[in-house]
Short mmCIF file of C-alpha atoms in Angstrom, two decimals:
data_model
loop_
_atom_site.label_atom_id
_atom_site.label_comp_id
_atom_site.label_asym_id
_atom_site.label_seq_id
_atom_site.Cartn_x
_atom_site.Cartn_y
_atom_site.Cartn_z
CA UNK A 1 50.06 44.94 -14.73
CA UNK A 2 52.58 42.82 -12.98
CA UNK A 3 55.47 44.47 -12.00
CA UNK A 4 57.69 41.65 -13.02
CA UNK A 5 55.87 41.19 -16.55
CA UNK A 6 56.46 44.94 -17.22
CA UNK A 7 58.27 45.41 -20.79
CA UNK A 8 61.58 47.71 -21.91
CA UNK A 9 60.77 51.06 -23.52
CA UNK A 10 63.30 49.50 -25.82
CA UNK A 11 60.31 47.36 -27.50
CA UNK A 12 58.02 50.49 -27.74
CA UNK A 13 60.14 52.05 -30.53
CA UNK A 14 58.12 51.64 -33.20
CA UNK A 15 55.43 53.59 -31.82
CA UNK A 16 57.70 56.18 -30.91
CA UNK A 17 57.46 58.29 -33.81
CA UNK A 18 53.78 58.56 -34.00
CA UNK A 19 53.53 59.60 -30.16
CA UNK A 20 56.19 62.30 -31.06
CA UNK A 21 54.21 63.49 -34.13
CA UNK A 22 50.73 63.46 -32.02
CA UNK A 23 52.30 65.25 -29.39
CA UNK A 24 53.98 67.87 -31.31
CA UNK A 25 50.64 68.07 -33.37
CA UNK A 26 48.55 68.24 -30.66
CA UNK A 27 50.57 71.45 -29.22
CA UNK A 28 50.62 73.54 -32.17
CA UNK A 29 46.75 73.69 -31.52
CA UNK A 30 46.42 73.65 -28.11
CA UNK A 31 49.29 74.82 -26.54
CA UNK A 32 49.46 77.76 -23.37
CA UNK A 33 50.48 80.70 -23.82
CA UNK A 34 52.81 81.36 -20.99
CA UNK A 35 55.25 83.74 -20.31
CA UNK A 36 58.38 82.35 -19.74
CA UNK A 37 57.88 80.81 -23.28
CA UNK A 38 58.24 83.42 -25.51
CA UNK A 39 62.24 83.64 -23.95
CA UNK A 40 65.70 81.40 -24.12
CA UNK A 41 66.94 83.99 -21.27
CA UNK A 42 68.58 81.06 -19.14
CA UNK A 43 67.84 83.01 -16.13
CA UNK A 44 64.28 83.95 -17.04
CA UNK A 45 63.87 80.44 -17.66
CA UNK A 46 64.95 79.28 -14.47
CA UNK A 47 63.56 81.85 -12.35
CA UNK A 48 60.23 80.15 -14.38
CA UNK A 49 61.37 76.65 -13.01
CA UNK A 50 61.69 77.66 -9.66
CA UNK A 51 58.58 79.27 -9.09
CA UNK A 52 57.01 76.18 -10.64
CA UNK A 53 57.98 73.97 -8.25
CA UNK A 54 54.70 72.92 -6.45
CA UNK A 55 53.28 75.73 -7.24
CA UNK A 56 50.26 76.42 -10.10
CA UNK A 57 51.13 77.89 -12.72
CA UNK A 58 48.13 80.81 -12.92
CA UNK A 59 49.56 81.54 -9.95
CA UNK A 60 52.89 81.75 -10.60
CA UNK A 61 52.54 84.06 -13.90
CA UNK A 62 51.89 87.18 -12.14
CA UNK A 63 54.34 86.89 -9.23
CA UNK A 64 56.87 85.65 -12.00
CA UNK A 65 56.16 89.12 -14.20
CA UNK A 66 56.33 91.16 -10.91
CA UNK A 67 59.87 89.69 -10.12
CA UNK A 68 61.07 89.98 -13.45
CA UNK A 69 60.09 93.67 -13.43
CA UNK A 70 61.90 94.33 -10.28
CA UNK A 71 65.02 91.84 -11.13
CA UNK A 72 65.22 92.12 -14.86
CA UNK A 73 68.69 90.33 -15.11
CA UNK A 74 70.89 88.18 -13.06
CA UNK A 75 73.49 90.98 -11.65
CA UNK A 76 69.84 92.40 -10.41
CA UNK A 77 69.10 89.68 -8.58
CA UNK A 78 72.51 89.40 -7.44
CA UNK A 79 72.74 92.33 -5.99
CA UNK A 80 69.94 92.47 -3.96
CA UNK A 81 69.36 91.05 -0.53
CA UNK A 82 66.86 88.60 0.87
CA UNK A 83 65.17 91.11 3.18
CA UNK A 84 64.11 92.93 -0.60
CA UNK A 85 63.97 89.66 -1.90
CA UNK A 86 61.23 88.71 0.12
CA UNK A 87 58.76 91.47 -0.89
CA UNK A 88 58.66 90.11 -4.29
CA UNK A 89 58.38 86.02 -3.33
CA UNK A 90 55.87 86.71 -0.45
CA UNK A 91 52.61 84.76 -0.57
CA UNK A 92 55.00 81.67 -3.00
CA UNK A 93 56.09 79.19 0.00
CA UNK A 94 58.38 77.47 0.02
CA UNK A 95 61.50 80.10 1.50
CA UNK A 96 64.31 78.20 1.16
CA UNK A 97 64.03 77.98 -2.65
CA UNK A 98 63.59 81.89 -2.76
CA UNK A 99 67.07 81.87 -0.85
CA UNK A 100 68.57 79.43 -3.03
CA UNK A 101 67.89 81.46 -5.89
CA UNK A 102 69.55 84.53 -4.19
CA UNK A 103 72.95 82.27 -3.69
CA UNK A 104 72.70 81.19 -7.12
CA UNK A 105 72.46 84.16 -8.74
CA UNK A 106 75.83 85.72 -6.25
CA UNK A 107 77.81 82.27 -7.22
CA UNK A 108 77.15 82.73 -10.86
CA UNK A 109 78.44 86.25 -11.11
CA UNK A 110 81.07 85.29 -8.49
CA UNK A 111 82.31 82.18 -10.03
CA UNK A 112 81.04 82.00 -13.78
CA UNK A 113 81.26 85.88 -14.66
CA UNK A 114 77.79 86.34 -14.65
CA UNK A 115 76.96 83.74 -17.28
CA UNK A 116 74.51 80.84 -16.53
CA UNK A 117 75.99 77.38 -17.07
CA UNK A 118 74.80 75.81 -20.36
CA UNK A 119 76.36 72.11 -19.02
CA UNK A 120 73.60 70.12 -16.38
CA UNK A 121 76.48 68.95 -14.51
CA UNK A 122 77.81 72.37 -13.69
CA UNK A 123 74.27 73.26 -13.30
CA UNK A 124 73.58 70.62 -10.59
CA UNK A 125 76.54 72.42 -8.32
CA UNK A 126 74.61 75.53 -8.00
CA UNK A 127 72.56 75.84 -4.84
CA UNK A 128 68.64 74.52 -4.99
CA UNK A 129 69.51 73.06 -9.13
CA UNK A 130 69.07 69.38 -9.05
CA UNK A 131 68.51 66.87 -12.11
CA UNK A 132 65.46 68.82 -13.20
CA UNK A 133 65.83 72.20 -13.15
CA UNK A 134 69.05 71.54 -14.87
CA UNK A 135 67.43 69.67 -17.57
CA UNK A 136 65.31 72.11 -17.81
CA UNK A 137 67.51 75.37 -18.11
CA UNK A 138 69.51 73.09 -20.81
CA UNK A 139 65.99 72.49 -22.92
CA UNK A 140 63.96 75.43 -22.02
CA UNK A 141 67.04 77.89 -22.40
CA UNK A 142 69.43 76.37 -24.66
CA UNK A 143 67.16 74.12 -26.61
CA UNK A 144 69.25 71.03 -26.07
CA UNK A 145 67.99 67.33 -26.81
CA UNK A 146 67.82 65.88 -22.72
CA UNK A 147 65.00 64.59 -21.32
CA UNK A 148 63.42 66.13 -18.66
CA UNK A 149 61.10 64.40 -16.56
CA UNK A 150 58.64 65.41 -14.15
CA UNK A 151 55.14 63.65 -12.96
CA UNK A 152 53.19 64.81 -16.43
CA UNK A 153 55.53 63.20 -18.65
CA UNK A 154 56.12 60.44 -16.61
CA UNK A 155 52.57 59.56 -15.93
CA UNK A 156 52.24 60.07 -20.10
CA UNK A 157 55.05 57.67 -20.66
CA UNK A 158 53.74 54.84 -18.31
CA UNK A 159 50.38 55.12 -19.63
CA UNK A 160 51.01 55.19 -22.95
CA UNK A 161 53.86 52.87 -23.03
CA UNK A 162 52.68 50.31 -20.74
CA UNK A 163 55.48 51.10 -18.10
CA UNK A 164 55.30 50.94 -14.47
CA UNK A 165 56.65 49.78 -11.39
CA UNK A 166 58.71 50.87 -7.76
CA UNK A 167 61.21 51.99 -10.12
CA UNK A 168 59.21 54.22 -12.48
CA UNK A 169 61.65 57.10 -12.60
CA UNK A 170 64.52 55.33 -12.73
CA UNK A 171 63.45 53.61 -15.42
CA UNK A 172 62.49 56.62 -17.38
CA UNK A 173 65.18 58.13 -16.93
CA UNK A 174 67.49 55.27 -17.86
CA UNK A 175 65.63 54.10 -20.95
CA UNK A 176 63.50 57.30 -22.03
CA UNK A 177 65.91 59.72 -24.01
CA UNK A 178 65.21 58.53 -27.53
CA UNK A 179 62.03 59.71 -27.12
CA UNK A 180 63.17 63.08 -27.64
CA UNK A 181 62.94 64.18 -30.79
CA UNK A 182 66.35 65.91 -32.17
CA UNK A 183 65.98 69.35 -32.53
CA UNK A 184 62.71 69.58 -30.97
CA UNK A 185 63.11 69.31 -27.45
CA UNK A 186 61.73 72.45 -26.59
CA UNK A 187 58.34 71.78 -28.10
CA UNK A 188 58.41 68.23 -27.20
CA UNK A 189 58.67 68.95 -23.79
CA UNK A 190 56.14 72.06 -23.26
CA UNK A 191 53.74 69.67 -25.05
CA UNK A 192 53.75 67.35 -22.17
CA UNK A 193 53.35 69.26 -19.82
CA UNK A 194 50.28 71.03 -21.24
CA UNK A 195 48.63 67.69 -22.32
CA UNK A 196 49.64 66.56 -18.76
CA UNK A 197 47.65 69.34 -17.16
CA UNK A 198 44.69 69.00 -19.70
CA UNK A 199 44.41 65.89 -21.17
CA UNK A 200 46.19 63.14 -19.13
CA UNK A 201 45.13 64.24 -16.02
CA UNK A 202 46.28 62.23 -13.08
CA UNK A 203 42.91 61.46 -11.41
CA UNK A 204 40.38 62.13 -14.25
CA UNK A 205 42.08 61.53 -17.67
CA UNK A 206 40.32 62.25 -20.47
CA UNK A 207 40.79 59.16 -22.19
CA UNK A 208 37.95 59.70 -25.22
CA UNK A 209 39.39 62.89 -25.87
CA UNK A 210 42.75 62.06 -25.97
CA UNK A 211 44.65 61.58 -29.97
CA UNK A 212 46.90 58.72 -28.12
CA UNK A 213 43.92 56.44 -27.48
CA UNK A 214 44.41 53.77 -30.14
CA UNK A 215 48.04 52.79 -29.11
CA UNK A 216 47.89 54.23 -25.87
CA UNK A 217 48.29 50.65 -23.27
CA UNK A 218 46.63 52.69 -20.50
CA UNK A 219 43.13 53.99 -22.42
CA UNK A 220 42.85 50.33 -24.18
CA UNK A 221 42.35 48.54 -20.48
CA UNK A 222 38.57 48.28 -19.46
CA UNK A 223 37.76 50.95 -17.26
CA UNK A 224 37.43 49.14 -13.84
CA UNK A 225 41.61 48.57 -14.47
CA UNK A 226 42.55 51.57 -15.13
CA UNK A 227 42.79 52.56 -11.09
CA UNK A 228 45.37 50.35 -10.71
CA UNK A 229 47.48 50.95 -13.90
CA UNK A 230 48.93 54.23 -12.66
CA UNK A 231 52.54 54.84 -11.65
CA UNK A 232 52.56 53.22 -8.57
CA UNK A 233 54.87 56.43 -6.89
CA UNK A 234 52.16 59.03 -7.92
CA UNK A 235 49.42 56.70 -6.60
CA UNK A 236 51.50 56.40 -2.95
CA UNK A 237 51.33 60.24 -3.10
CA UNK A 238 47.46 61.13 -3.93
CA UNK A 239 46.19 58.21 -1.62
CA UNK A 240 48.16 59.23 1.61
CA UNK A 241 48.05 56.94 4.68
CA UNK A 242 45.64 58.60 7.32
CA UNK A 243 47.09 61.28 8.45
CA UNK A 244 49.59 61.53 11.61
CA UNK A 245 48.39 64.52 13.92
CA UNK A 246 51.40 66.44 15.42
CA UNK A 247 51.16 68.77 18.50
CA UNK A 248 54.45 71.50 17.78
CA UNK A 249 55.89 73.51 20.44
CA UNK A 250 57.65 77.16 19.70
CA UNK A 251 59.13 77.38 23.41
CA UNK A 252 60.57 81.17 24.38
CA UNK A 253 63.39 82.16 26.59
CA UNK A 254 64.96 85.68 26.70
CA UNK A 255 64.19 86.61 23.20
CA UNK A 256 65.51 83.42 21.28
CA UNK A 257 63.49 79.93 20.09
CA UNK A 258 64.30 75.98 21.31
CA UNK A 259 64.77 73.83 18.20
CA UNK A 260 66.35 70.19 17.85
CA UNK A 261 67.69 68.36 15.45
CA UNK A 262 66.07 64.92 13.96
CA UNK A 263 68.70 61.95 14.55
CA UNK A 264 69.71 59.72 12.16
CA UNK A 265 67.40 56.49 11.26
CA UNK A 266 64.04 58.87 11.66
CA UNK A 267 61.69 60.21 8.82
CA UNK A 268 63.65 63.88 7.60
CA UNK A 269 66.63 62.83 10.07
CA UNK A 270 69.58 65.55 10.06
CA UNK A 271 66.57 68.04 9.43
CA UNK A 272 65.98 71.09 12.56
CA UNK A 273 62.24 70.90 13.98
CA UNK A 274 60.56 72.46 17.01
CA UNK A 275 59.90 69.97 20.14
CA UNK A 276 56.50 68.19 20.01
CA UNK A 277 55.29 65.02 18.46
CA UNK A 278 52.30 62.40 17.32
CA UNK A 279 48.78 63.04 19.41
CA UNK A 280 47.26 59.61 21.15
CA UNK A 281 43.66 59.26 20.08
CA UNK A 282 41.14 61.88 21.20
CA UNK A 283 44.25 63.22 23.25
CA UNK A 284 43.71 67.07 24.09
CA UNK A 285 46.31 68.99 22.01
CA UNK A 286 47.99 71.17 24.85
CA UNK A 287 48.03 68.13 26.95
CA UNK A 288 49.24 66.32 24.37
CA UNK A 289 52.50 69.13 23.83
CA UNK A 290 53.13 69.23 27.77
CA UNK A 291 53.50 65.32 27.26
CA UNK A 292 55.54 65.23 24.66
CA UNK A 293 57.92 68.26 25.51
CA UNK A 294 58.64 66.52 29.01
CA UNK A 295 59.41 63.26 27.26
CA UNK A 296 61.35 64.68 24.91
CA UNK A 297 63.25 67.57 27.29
CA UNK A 298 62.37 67.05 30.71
CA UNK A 299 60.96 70.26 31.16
CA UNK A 300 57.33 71.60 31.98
CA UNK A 301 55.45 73.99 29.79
CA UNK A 302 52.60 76.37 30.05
CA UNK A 303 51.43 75.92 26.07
CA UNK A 304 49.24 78.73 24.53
CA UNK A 305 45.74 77.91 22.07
CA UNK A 306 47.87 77.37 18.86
CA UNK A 307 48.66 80.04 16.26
CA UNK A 308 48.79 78.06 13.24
CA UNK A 309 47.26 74.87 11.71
CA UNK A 310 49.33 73.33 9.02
CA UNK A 311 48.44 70.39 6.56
CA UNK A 312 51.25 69.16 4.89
CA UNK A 313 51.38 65.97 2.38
CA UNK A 314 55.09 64.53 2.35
CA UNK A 315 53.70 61.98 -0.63
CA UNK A 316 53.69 58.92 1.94
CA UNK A 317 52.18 60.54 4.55
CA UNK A 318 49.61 63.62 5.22
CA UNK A 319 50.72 65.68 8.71
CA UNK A 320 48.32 68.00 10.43
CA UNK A 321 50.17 70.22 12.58
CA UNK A 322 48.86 72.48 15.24
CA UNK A 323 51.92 74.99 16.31
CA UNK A 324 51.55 76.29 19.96
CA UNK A 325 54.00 79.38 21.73
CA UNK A 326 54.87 77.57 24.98
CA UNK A 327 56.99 78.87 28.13
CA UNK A 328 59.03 77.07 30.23
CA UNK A 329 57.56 76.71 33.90
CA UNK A 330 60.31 74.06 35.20
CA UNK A 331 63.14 72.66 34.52
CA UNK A 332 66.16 72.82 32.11
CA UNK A 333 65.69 71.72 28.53
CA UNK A 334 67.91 68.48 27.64
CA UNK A 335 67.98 65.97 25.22
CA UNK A 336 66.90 62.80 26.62
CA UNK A 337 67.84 60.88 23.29
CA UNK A 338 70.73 62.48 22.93
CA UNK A 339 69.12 64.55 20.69
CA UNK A 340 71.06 68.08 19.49
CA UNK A 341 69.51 71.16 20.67
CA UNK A 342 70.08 74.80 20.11
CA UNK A 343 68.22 78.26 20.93
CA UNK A 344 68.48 80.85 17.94
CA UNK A 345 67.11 84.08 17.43
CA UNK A 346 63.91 84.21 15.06
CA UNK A 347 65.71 85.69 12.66
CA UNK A 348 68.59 82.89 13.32
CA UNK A 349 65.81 80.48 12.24
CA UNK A 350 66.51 81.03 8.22
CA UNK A 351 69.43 79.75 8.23
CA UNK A 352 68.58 76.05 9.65
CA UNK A 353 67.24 73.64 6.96
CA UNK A 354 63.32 72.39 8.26
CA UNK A 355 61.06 69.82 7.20
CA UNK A 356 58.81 71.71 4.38
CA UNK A 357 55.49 71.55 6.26
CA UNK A 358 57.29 74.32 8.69
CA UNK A 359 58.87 76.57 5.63
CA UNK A 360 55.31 79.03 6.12
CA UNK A 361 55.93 79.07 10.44
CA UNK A 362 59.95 80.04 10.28
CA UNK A 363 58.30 82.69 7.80
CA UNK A 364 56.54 84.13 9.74
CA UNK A 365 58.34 83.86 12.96
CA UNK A 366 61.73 85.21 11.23
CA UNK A 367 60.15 87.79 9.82
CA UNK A 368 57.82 89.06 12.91
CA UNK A 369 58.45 91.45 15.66
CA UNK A 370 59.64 89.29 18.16
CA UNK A 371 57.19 89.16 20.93
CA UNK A 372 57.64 86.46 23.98
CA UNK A 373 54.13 84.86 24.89
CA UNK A 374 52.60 85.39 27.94
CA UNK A 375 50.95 82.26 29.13
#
């Protein structure tokens, strides 16, 4: 469908009813039966949310029981430290979120008397809550009529509707919210998600199966279209450009780590990252690193066989990383872009914000026994 033909949710309407009645039908009989679902505990809820977040949800039920076990309020969590933490969120990914809940929880005793927020506003000042864990907490907790969006109803809503375009989301998001029924956001909203997940599958939906077929725009177009009908933003993500290979250096000097900081106008700017960059062809990896660490610093390196392989998908682009320990033979390390550099501690590494394909490396590296490499 051409972008420019696409029509207003405004003229869908009068179908809206029966999608909400199909939906809401469909859930009753086939809905999960998940934890975090049988509670309006705003912090159950969220600490739900949170786990979710790329993240399967079989996977997430037992570490989210286990947590809940340990932390069974918010003045638990609270009180705890990240070092306990940890034990508990091991094995999740994804660090900084696990440390974002930890501030959360000490800023809502500190600053809202242990209560959670019910507004998405106040929600959204709270550290690692953004528009949809807000909207989330405010449905999932306190049952209120907002529409949350994520990439199952979205791709359910472009499908079905006939909507589509660079500006997916932001259309959604603008034009969407009558869609919720009143009073039965809750339901409305878990029923998405589970015919998401089951039904309207992003590669493989299962159009003949599906009780939205006869008005649905999406299952009425032949099947050699329906490639090309999808959200355009969730197509950029599952058909990633080939992927960028990236030699990584974790250079040591008297107990502490070399990291620099991404300059404005580059992919993840502002972000920390260890030295490195892009490998050239059928370029040897360790060459590659020594290359790219005395481009970037002016220093030599003796580089190790990497530690870690990483394959990361940033939605526009799939990264293979290889991480190497390197030493400094020669020279002293400098920016030659004018780049920002900095040795830290391992442990120093947690508090510096990374790209997300490292979250698994400062992991491990923070939470090691420090050893320097011997090349």
């Amino acid at each position: 469908m051409d972008k420019k033909s696409t029509p207003s949710l405004q003229t869908k309407k009068e179908t809206s009813k029966a999608f909400q009645n199909t939906i809401l039908s469909w859930f009753e009989k086939n809905g999960r039966d998940l934890p975090w679902r049988k509670t309006r505990n705003p912090y159950h809820i969220w600490v739900s949310e949170v786990m979710l977040q790329q993240t399967q949800v079989d996977r997430v039920v037992d570490y989210y029981q286990r947590f809940l076990q340990r932390y069974p309020a918010l003045n638990d969590l609270a009180n705890s430290t990240w070092d306990e933490m940890l034990e508990y969120w091991r094995g999740l990914g994804f660090y900084r979120r696990g440390r974002n809940m930890l501030k959360t929880a000490q800023a809502i005793v500190a600053e809202h008397a242990g209560h959670f927020p019910q507004d998405v506003e106040t929600l959204e000042t709270l550290p690692g809550i953004g528009p949809y864990t807000s909207r989330a907490i405010a449905v999932f907790a306190y049952e209120q009529d907002k529409l949350v969006l994520d990439t199952n109803t979205s791709r359910i809503f472009s499908r079905y509707f006939g909507i589509e375009g660079e500006n997916l989301l932001k259309t959604l998001a603008e034009e969407a919210h009558w869609l919720v029924p009143k009073g039965k956001a809750w339901a409305f909203h878990q029923s998405l998600m589970d015919f998401g997940s089951s039904i309207c599958g992003a590669k493989t939906p299962l159009c003949s199966e599906c009780p939205l077929q006869k008005k649905c725009v999406f299952a009425q177009q032949a099947p050699t279209q329906k490639e090309n009908t999808l959200p355009k933003k969730k197509l950029k993500k599952e058909v990633s450009s080939d992927r960028v290979e990236v030699a990584v250096g974790i250079i040591h000097k008297q107990g502490k780590i070399l990291i620099t900081k991404r300059q404005s106008g580059k992919h993840l700017a502002g972000l920390w990252e260890f030295p490195g960059g892009k490998r050239e062809g059928k370029e040897d990896w360790r060459t590659c690193l020594k290359r790219e660490i005395f481009e970037e610093l002016g220093i030599e390196v003796a580089v190790r066989p990497h530690d870690w392989l990483v394959d990361y998908d940033y939605g526009d682009q799939l990264v293979h990383l290889r991480f190497h320990r390197c030493s400094i033979l020669k020279g002293e390390a400098t920016g030659k872009e004018n780049q920002k550099l900095k040795w830290v501690s391992p442990q120093d590494l947690l508090q510096h914000n990374f790209p997300a394909a490292n979250e698994q490396i400062i992991h491990e590296l923070a939470t090691a026994r420090y050893v320097d490499p011997t090349v």
